[in-house]
Short mmCIF file of C-alpha atoms and ligand atoms in Angstrom, two decimals:
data_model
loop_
_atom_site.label_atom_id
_atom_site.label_comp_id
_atom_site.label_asym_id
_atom_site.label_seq_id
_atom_site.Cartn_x
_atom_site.Cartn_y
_atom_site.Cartn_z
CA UNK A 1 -9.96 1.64 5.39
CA UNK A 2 -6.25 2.39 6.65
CA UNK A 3 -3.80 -0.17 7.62
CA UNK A 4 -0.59 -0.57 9.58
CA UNK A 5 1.48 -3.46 8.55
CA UNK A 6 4.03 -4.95 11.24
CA UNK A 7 7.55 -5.52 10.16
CA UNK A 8 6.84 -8.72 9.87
CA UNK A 9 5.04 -8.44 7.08
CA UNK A 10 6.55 -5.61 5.53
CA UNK A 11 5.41 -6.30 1.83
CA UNK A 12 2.21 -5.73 2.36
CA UNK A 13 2.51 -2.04 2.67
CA UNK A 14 3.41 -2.07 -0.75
CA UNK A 15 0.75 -3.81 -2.24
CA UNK A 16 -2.17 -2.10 -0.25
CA UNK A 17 -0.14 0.99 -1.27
CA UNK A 18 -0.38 -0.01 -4.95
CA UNK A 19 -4.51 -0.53 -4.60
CA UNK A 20 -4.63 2.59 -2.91
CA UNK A 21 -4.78 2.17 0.43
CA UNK A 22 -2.89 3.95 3.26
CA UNK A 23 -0.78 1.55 4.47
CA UNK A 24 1.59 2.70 7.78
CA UNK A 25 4.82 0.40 7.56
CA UNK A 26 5.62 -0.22 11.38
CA UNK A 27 9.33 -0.67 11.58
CA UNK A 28 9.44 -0.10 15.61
CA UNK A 29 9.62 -3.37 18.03
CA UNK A 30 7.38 -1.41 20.32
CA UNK A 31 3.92 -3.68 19.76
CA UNK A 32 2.37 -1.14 22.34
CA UNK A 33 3.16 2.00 20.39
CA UNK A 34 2.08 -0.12 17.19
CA UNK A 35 -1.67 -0.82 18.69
CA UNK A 36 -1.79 3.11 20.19
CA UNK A 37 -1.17 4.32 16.85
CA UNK A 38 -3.37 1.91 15.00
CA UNK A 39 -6.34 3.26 17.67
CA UNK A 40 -5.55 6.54 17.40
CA UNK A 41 -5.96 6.70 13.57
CA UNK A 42 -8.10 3.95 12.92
CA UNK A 43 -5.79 1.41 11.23
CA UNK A 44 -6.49 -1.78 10.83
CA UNK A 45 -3.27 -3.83 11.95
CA UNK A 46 -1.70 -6.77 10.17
CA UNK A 47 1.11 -8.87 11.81
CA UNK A 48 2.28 -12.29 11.73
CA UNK A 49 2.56 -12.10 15.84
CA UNK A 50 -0.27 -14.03 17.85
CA UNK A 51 0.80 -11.95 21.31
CA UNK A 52 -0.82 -8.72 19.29
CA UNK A 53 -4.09 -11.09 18.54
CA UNK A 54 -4.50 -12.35 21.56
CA UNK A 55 -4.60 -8.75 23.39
CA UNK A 56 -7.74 -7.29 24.91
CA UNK A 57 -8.06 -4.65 22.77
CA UNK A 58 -8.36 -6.81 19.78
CA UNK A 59 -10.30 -9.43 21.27
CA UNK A 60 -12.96 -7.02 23.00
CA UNK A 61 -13.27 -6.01 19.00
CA UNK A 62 -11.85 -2.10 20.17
CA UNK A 63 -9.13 -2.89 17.36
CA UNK A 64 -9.06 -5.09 14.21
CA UNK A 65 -6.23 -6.73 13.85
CA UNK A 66 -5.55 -9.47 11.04
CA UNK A 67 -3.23 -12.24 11.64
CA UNK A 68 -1.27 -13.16 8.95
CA UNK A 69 -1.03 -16.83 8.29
CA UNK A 70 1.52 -17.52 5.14
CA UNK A 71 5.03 -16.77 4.52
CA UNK A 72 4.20 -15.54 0.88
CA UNK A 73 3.33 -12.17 0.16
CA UNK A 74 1.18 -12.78 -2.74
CA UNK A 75 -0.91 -15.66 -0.33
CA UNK A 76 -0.71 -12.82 2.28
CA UNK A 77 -2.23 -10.27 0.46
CA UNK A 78 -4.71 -12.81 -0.86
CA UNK A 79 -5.99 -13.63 3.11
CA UNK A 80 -6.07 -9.52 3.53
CA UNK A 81 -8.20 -9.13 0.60
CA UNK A 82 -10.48 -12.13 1.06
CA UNK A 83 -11.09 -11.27 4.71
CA UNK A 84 -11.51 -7.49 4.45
CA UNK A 85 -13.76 -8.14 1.07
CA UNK A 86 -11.11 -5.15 -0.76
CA UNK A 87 -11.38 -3.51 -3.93
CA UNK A 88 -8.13 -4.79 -5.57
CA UNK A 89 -8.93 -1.93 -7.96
CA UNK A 90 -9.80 0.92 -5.17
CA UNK A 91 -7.64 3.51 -5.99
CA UNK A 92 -4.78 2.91 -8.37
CA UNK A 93 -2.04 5.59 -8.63
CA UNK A 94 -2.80 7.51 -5.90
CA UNK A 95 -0.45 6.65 -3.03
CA UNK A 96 3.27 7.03 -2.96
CA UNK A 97 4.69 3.34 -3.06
CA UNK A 98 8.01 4.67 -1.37
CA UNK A 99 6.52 7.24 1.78
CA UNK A 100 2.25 6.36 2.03
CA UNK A 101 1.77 10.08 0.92
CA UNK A 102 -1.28 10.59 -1.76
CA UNK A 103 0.25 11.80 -4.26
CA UNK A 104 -0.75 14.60 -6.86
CA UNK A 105 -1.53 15.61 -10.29
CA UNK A 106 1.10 16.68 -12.42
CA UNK A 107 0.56 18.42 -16.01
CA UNK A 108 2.80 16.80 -18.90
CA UNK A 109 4.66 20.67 -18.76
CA UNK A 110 5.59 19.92 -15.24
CA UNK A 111 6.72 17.06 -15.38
CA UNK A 112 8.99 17.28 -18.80
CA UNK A 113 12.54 17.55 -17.53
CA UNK A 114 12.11 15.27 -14.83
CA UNK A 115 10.73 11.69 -16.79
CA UNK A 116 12.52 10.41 -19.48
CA UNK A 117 12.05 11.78 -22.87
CA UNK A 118 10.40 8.13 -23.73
CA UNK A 119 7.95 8.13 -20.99
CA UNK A 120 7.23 11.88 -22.27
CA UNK A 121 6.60 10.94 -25.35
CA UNK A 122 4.59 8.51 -24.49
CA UNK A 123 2.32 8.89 -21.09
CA UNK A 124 -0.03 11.92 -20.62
CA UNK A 125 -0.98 11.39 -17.45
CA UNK A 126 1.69 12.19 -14.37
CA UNK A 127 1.12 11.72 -10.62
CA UNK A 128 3.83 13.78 -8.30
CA UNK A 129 4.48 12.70 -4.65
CA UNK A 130 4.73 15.80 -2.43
CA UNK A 131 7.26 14.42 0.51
CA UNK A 132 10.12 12.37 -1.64
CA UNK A 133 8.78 14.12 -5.48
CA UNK A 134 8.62 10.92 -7.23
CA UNK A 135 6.74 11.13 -10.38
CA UNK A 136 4.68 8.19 -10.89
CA UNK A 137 2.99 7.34 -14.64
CA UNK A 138 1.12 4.31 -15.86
CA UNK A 139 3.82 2.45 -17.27
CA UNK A 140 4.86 -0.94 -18.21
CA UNK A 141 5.48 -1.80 -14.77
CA UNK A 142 2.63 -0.40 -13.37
CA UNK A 143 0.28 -1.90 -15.82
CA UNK A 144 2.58 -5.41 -14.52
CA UNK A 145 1.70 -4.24 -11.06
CA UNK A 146 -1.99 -4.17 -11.46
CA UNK A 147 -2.63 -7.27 -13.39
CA UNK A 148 -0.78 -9.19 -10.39
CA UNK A 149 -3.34 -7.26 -7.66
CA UNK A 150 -6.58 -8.87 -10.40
CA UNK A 151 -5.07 -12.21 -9.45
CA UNK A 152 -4.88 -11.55 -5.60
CA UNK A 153 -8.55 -10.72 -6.64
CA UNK A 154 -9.34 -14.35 -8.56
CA UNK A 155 -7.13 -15.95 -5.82
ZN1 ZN B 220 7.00 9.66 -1.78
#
Protein backbone atom coordinates (compact mmCIF):
# COMPACT_ATOMS: atom_id res chain seq x y z
CA UNK A 1 0.00 0.00 0.00
CA UNK A 2 1.50 3.55 -1.05
CA UNK A 3 0.02 6.79 -0.19
CA UNK A 4 0.08 10.42 -1.26
CA UNK A 5 -0.88 12.81 1.40
CA UNK A 6 -2.27 16.38 0.26
CA UNK A 7 -0.80 19.40 1.85
CA UNK A 8 -3.47 19.58 3.76
CA UNK A 9 -2.69 17.02 5.73
CA UNK A 10 0.88 17.11 5.64
CA UNK A 11 1.59 15.13 8.96
CA UNK A 12 0.51 12.22 7.87
CA UNK A 13 3.39 11.54 5.63
CA UNK A 14 5.32 11.32 8.59
CA UNK A 15 3.57 8.95 10.48
CA UNK A 16 2.81 6.41 7.58
CA UNK A 17 6.54 7.07 6.96
CA UNK A 18 7.36 6.00 10.53
CA UNK A 19 5.12 2.51 10.08
CA UNK A 20 6.75 2.02 6.96
CA UNK A 21 4.81 3.04 4.40
CA UNK A 22 5.66 5.12 1.28
CA UNK A 23 4.06 8.08 1.82
CA UNK A 24 4.38 10.92 -1.31
CA UNK A 25 3.98 14.44 0.48
CA UNK A 26 2.03 16.52 -2.27
CA UNK A 27 3.08 20.07 -1.77
CA UNK A 28 1.70 21.25 -5.43
CA UNK A 29 -1.92 23.08 -5.63
CA UNK A 30 -2.34 21.19 -8.85
CA UNK A 31 -5.27 18.52 -7.52
CA UNK A 32 -5.09 17.18 -11.22
CA UNK A 33 -1.39 16.41 -11.23
CA UNK A 34 -2.01 15.05 -7.53
CA UNK A 35 -4.77 12.30 -8.80
CA UNK A 36 -2.42 11.54 -12.21
CA UNK A 37 0.33 10.73 -10.03
CA UNK A 38 -1.60 8.85 -7.41
CA UNK A 39 -2.97 6.59 -10.69
CA UNK A 40 0.06 6.29 -12.17
CA UNK A 41 1.80 4.69 -9.13
CA UNK A 42 -0.93 3.33 -7.31
CA UNK A 43 -1.22 5.64 -4.27
CA UNK A 44 -3.83 5.79 -2.27
CA UNK A 45 -4.67 9.64 -1.74
CA UNK A 46 -5.53 11.37 1.52
CA UNK A 47 -6.81 15.01 1.60
CA UNK A 48 -8.99 17.03 3.67
CA UNK A 49 -10.64 18.48 0.17
CA UNK A 50 -14.23 17.08 -0.75
CA UNK A 51 -13.77 18.52 -4.65
CA UNK A 52 -10.94 15.51 -4.90
CA UNK A 53 -13.78 12.98 -3.34
CA UNK A 54 -16.34 13.89 -5.22
CA UNK A 55 -14.40 13.34 -8.71
CA UNK A 56 -15.21 10.53 -11.11
CA UNK A 57 -12.27 8.84 -10.80
CA UNK A 58 -12.71 8.26 -7.17
CA UNK A 59 -16.24 7.71 -7.20
CA UNK A 60 -16.22 5.13 -10.24
CA UNK A 61 -13.69 3.34 -7.50
CA UNK A 62 -10.58 3.88 -10.45
CA UNK A 63 -8.81 5.71 -7.39
CA UNK A 64 -9.05 5.44 -3.56
CA UNK A 65 -9.03 8.36 -2.06
CA UNK A 66 -9.61 8.90 1.85
CA UNK A 67 -11.14 11.98 3.11
CA UNK A 68 -9.82 13.19 6.06
CA UNK A 69 -12.31 14.26 8.64
CA UNK A 70 -10.36 15.80 11.91
CA UNK A 71 -8.06 18.59 12.40
CA UNK A 72 -5.73 16.37 14.67
CA UNK A 73 -3.10 14.40 13.33
CA UNK A 74 -3.11 11.73 15.84
CA UNK A 75 -7.33 11.39 15.18
CA UNK A 76 -6.23 11.57 11.48
CA UNK A 77 -3.99 8.90 11.44
CA UNK A 78 -6.38 6.96 13.65
CA UNK A 79 -9.38 7.25 10.65
CA UNK A 80 -6.37 6.14 8.06
CA UNK A 81 -5.56 3.20 10.04
CA UNK A 82 -9.06 2.12 11.05
CA UNK A 83 -10.32 2.44 7.49
CA UNK A 84 -7.39 0.90 5.59
CA UNK A 85 -7.25 -1.99 8.51
CA UNK A 86 -2.97 -1.00 8.69
CA UNK A 87 -0.31 -2.68 10.40
CA UNK A 88 0.75 0.13 12.81
CA UNK A 89 3.80 -2.14 13.15
CA UNK A 90 4.40 -2.88 9.19
CA UNK A 91 7.68 -1.91 8.69
CA UNK A 92 9.48 0.13 11.31
CA UNK A 93 12.81 1.78 10.36
CA UNK A 94 12.75 1.37 6.96
CA UNK A 95 11.70 4.63 5.30
CA UNK A 96 13.46 7.92 5.44
CA UNK A 97 11.17 10.23 7.69
CA UNK A 98 12.77 13.39 5.92
CA UNK A 99 12.74 12.27 1.75
CA UNK A 100 10.20 8.71 1.55
CA UNK A 101 13.46 6.88 0.40
CA UNK A 102 13.88 3.15 2.01
CA UNK A 103 16.61 3.43 3.59
CA UNK A 104 19.61 0.92 4.11
CA UNK A 105 21.69 -1.12 6.33
CA UNK A 106 24.59 0.31 7.80
CA UNK A 107 27.41 -1.78 9.78
CA UNK A 108 28.38 -0.17 13.31
CA UNK A 109 32.11 0.46 11.29
CA UNK A 110 30.26 2.60 8.87
CA UNK A 111 28.52 4.40 10.67
CA UNK A 112 31.20 5.35 13.64
CA UNK A 113 32.26 8.89 12.82
CA UNK A 114 29.04 9.98 11.78
CA UNK A 115 26.57 9.14 15.20
CA UNK A 116 27.53 10.30 18.34
CA UNK A 117 30.00 8.45 20.35
CA UNK A 118 26.85 7.73 22.88
CA UNK A 119 24.59 6.34 20.33
CA UNK A 120 27.85 4.23 19.28
CA UNK A 121 28.28 2.97 22.28
CA UNK A 122 25.15 2.11 22.67
CA UNK A 123 22.97 0.98 19.39
CA UNK A 124 24.18 -1.88 17.09
CA UNK A 125 21.91 -1.61 14.64
CA UNK A 126 22.19 1.52 11.93
CA UNK A 127 19.85 2.29 9.01
CA UNK A 128 21.49 4.88 6.26
CA UNK A 129 19.20 6.89 3.88
CA UNK A 130 20.72 6.92 0.38
CA UNK A 131 19.28 10.51 -1.04
CA UNK A 132 19.83 13.03 2.18
CA UNK A 133 22.44 10.14 4.27
CA UNK A 134 20.67 10.37 7.46
CA UNK A 135 21.54 7.64 9.75
CA UNK A 136 18.63 6.44 11.55
CA UNK A 137 19.02 4.01 14.95
CA UNK A 138 16.44 2.80 17.41
CA UNK A 139 16.72 5.35 19.89
CA UNK A 140 14.90 6.96 22.64
CA UNK A 141 12.88 8.83 20.32
CA UNK A 142 12.18 6.27 18.07
CA UNK A 143 11.18 3.81 20.68
CA UNK A 144 8.75 7.29 21.76
CA UNK A 145 7.70 7.23 18.15
CA UNK A 146 6.46 3.73 18.04
CA UNK A 147 4.65 3.44 21.27
CA UNK A 148 2.49 6.58 20.02
CA UNK A 149 1.71 4.55 16.42
CA UNK A 150 0.40 1.22 19.23
CA UNK A 151 -2.06 3.84 20.42
CA UNK A 152 -3.25 5.00 16.88
CA UNK A 153 -3.59 1.11 16.89
CA UNK A 154 -5.88 0.84 20.38
CA UNK A 155 -7.53 4.15 19.22
ZN1 LIG B 1 16.49 10.92 3.44
Amino acid sequence: MKFIVDNNVGKLAKWLRIMGYDALFFNGSDDSRMIATALAEGRVILTRDTQIVKRRVVTSGRLKAILITSDEPELQMHQVVDSLNMDCQFRPFTICLECNQPLEERSKQQVKDLVPPYVFQTQSQYMECPACHRIYWRGTHWQAMTERLKKFMKG
